[in-house]
Backbone as JSON Lines, residues from 0, in Angstrom:
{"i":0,"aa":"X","n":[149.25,39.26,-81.27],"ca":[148.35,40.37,-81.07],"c":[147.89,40.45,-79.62]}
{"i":1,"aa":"X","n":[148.63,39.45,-78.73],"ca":[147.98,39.42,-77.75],"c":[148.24,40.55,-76.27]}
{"i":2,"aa":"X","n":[147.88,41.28,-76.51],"ca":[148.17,42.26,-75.42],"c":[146.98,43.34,-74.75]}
{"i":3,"aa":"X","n":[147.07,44.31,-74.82],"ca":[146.1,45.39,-74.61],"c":[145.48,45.45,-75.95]}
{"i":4,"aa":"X","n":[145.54,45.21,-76.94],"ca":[144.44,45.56,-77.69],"c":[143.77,44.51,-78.26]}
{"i":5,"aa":"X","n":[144.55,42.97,-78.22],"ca":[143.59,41.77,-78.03],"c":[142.81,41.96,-76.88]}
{"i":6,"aa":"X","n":[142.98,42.45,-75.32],"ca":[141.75,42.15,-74.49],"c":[140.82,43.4,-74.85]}
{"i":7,"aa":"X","n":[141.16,44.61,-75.7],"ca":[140.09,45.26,-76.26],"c":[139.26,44.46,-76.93]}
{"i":8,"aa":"X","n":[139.74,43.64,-78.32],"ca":[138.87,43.22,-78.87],"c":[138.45,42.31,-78.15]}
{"i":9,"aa":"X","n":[138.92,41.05,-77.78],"ca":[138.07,40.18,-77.24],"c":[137.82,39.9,-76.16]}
{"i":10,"aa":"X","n":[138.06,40.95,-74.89],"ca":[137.27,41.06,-73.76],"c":[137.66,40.71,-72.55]}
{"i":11,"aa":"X","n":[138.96,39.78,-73.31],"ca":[139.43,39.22,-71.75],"c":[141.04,38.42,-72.3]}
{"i":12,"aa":"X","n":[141.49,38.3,-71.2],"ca":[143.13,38.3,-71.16],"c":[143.46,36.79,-72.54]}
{"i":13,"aa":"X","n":[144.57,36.4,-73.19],"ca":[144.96,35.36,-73.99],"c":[144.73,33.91,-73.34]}
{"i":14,"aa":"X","n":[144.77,33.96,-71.76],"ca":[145.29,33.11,-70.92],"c":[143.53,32.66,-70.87]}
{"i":15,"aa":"X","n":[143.03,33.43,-71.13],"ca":[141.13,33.22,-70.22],"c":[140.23,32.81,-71.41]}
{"i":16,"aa":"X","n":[141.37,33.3,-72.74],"ca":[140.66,32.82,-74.05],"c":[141.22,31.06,-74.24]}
{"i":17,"aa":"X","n":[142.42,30.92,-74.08],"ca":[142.54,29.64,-74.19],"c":[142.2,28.69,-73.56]}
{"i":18,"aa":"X","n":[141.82,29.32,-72.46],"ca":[140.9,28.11,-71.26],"c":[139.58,27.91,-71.8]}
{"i":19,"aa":"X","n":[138.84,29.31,-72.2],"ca":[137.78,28.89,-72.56],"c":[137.72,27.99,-73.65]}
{"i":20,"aa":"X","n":[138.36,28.59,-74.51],"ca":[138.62,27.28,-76.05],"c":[138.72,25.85,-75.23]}
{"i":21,"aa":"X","n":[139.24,25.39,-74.43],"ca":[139.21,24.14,-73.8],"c":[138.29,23.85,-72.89]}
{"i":22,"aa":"X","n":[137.53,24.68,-72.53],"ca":[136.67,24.12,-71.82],"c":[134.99,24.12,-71.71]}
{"i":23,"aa":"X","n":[135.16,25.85,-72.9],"ca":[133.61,25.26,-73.51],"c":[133.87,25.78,-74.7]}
{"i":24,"aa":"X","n":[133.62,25.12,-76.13],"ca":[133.83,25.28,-77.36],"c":[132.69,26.29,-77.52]}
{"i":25,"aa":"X","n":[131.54,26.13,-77.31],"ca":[130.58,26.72,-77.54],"c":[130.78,28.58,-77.04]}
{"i":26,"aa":"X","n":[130.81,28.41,-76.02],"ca":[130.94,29.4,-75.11],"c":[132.69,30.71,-76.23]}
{"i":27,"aa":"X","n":[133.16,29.87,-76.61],"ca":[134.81,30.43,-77.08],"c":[133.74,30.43,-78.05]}
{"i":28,"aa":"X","n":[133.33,30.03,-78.98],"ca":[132.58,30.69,-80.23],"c":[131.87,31.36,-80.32]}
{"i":29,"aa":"X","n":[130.78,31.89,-79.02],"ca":[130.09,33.14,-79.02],"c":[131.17,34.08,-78.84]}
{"i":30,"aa":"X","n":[132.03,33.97,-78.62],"ca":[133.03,35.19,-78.26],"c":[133.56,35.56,-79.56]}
{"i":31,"aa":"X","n":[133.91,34.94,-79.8],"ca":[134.51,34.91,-81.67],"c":[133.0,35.73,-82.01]}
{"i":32,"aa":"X","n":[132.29,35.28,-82.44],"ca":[130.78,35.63,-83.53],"c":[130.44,36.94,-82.31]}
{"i":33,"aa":"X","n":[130.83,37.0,-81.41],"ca":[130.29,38.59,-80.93],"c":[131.25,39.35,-81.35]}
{"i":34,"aa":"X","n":[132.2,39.2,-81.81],"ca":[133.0,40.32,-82.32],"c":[133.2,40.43,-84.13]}
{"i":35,"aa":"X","n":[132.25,40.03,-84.51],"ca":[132.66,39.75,-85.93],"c":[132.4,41.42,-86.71]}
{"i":36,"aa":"X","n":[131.37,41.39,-86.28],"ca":[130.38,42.96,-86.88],"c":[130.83,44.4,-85.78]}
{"i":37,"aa":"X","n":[132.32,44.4,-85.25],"ca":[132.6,45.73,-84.59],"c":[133.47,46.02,-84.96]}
{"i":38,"aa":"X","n":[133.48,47.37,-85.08],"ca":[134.4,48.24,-85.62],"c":[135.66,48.21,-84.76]}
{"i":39,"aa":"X","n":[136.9,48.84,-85.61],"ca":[138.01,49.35,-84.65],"c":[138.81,50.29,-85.71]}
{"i":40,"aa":"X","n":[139.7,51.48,-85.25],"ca":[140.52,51.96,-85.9],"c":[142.07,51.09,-85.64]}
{"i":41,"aa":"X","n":[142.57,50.35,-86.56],"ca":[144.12,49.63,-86.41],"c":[145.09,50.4,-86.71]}
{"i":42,"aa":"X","n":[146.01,50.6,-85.91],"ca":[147.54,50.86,-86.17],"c":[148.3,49.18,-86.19]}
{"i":43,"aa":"X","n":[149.03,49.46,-87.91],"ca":[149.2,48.29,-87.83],"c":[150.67,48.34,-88.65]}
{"i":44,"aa":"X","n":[151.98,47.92,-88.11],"ca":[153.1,47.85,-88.96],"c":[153.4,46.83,-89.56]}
{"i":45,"aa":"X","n":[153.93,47.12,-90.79],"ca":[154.28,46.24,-91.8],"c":[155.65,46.36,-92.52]}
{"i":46,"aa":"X","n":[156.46,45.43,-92.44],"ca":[158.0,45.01,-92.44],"c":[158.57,43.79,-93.83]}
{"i":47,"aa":"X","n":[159.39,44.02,-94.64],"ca":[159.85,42.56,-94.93],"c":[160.67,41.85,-94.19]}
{"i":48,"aa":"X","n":[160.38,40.64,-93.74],"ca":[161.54,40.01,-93.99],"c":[162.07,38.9,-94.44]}
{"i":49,"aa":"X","n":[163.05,38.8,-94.63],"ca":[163.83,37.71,-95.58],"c":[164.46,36.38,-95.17]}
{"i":50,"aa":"X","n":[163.95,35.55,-95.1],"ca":[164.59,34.34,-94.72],"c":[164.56,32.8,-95.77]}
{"i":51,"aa":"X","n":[166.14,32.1,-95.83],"ca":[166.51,31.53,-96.88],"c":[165.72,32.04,-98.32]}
{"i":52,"aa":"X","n":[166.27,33.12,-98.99],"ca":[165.96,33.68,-99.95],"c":[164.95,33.87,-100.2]}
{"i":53,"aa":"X","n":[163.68,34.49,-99.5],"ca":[162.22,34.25,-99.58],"c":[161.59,35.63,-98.65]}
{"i":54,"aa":"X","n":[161.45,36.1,-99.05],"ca":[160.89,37.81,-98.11],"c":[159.4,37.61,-98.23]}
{"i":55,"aa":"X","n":[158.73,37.85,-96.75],"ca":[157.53,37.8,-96.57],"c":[156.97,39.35,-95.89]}
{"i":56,"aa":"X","n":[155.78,39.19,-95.69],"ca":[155.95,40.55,-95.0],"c":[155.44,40.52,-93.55]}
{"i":57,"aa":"X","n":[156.04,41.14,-92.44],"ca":[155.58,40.62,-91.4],"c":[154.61,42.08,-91.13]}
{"i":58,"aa":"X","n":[153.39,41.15,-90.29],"ca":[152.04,42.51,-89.83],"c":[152.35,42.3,-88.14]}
{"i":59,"aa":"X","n":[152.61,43.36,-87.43],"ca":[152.05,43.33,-85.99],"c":[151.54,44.56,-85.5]}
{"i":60,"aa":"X","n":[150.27,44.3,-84.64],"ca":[149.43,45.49,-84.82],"c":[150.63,46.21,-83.68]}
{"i":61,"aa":"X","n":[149.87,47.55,-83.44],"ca":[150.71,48.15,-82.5],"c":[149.51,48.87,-81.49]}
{"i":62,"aa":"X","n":[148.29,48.5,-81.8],"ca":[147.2,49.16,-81.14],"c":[145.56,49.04,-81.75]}
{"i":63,"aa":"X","n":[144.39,49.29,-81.24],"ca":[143.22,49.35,-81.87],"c":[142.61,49.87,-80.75]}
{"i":64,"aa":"X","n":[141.86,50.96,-81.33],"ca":[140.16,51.48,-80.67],"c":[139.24,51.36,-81.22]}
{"i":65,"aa":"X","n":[138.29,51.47,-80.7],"ca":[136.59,51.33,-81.46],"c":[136.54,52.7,-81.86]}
{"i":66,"aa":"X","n":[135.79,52.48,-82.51],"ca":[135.57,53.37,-83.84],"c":[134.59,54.6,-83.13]}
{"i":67,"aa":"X","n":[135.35,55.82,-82.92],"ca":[134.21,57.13,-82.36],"c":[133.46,57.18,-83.59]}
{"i":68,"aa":"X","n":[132.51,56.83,-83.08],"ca":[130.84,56.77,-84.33],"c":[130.45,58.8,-84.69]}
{"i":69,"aa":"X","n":[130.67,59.02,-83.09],"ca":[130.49,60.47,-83.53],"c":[131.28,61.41,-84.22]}
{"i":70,"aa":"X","n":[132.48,61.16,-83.97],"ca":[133.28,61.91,-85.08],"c":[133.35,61.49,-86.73]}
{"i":71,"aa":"X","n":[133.27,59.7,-86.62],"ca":[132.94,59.38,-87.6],"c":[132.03,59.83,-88.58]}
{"i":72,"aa":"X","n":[130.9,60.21,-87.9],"ca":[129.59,60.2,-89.0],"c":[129.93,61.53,-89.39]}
{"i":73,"aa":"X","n":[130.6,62.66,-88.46],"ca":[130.25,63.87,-88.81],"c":[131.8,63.93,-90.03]}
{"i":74,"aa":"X","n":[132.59,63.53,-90.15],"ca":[133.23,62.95,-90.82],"c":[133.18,63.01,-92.68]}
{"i":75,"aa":"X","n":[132.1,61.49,-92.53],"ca":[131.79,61.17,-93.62],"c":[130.81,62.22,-94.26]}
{"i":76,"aa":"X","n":[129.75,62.76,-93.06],"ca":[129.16,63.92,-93.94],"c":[129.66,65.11,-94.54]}
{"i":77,"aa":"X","n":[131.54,65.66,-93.83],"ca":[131.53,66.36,-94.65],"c":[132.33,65.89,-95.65]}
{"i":78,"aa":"X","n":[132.49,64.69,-96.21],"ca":[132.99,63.55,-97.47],"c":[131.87,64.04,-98.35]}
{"i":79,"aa":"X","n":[130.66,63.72,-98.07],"ca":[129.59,63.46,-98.77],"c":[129.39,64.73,-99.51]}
{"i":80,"aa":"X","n":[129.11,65.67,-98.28],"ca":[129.55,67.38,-98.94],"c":[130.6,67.65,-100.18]}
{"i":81,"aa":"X","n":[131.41,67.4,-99.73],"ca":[132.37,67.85,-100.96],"c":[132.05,66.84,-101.7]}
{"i":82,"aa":"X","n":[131.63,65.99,-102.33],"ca":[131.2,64.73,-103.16],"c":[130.14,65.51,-104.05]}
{"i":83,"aa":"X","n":[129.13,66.19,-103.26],"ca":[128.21,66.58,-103.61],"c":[128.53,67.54,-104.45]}
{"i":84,"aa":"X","n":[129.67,68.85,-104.39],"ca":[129.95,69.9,-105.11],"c":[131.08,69.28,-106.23]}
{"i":85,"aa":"X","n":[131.43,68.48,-106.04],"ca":[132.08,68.14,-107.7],"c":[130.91,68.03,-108.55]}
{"i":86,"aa":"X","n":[131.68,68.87,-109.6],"ca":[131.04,68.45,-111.17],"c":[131.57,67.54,-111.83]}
{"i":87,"aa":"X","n":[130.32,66.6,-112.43],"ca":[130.58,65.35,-113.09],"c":[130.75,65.68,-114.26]}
């Protein structure tokens, strides 16, 4: 995952995450726990494949953005709208 949309999520290059993991544990775990509770929209492909008679499925993302809150909300309200005019 490590490319442009790993340093979206976590802020900084693969190379700057594994240093930190080695050199302050603490410090690499606020980074982790600051990203636990944020949004993103994923593009994400999904493949079988088969090796010695055994098919798994392989995931690799192909991208992620944070979540436009504003289109979002206006969004879900008009979800909620039409939610509202079904008859139960």
């Amino acid at each position: 995952m490590f490319s442009s949309s790993a340093t979206k999520v976590f802020g900084m290059e693969a190379q700057q995450l594994g240093e930190l993991k080695e050199a302050d544990k603490d410090a690499y775990d606020r980074v982790l726990t600051d990203i636990c509770f944020k949004y993103y929209n994923w593009r994400i492909n999904a493949k079988p494949s088969t090796f010695n008679d055994e098919t798994r499925m392989r995931y690799s993302v192909l991208g992620c953005d944070p979540v436009p809150y504003d289109r979002y909300i206006s969004h879900l309200e008009q979800t909620l709208e039409k939610l509202e005019q079904l008859e139960c």
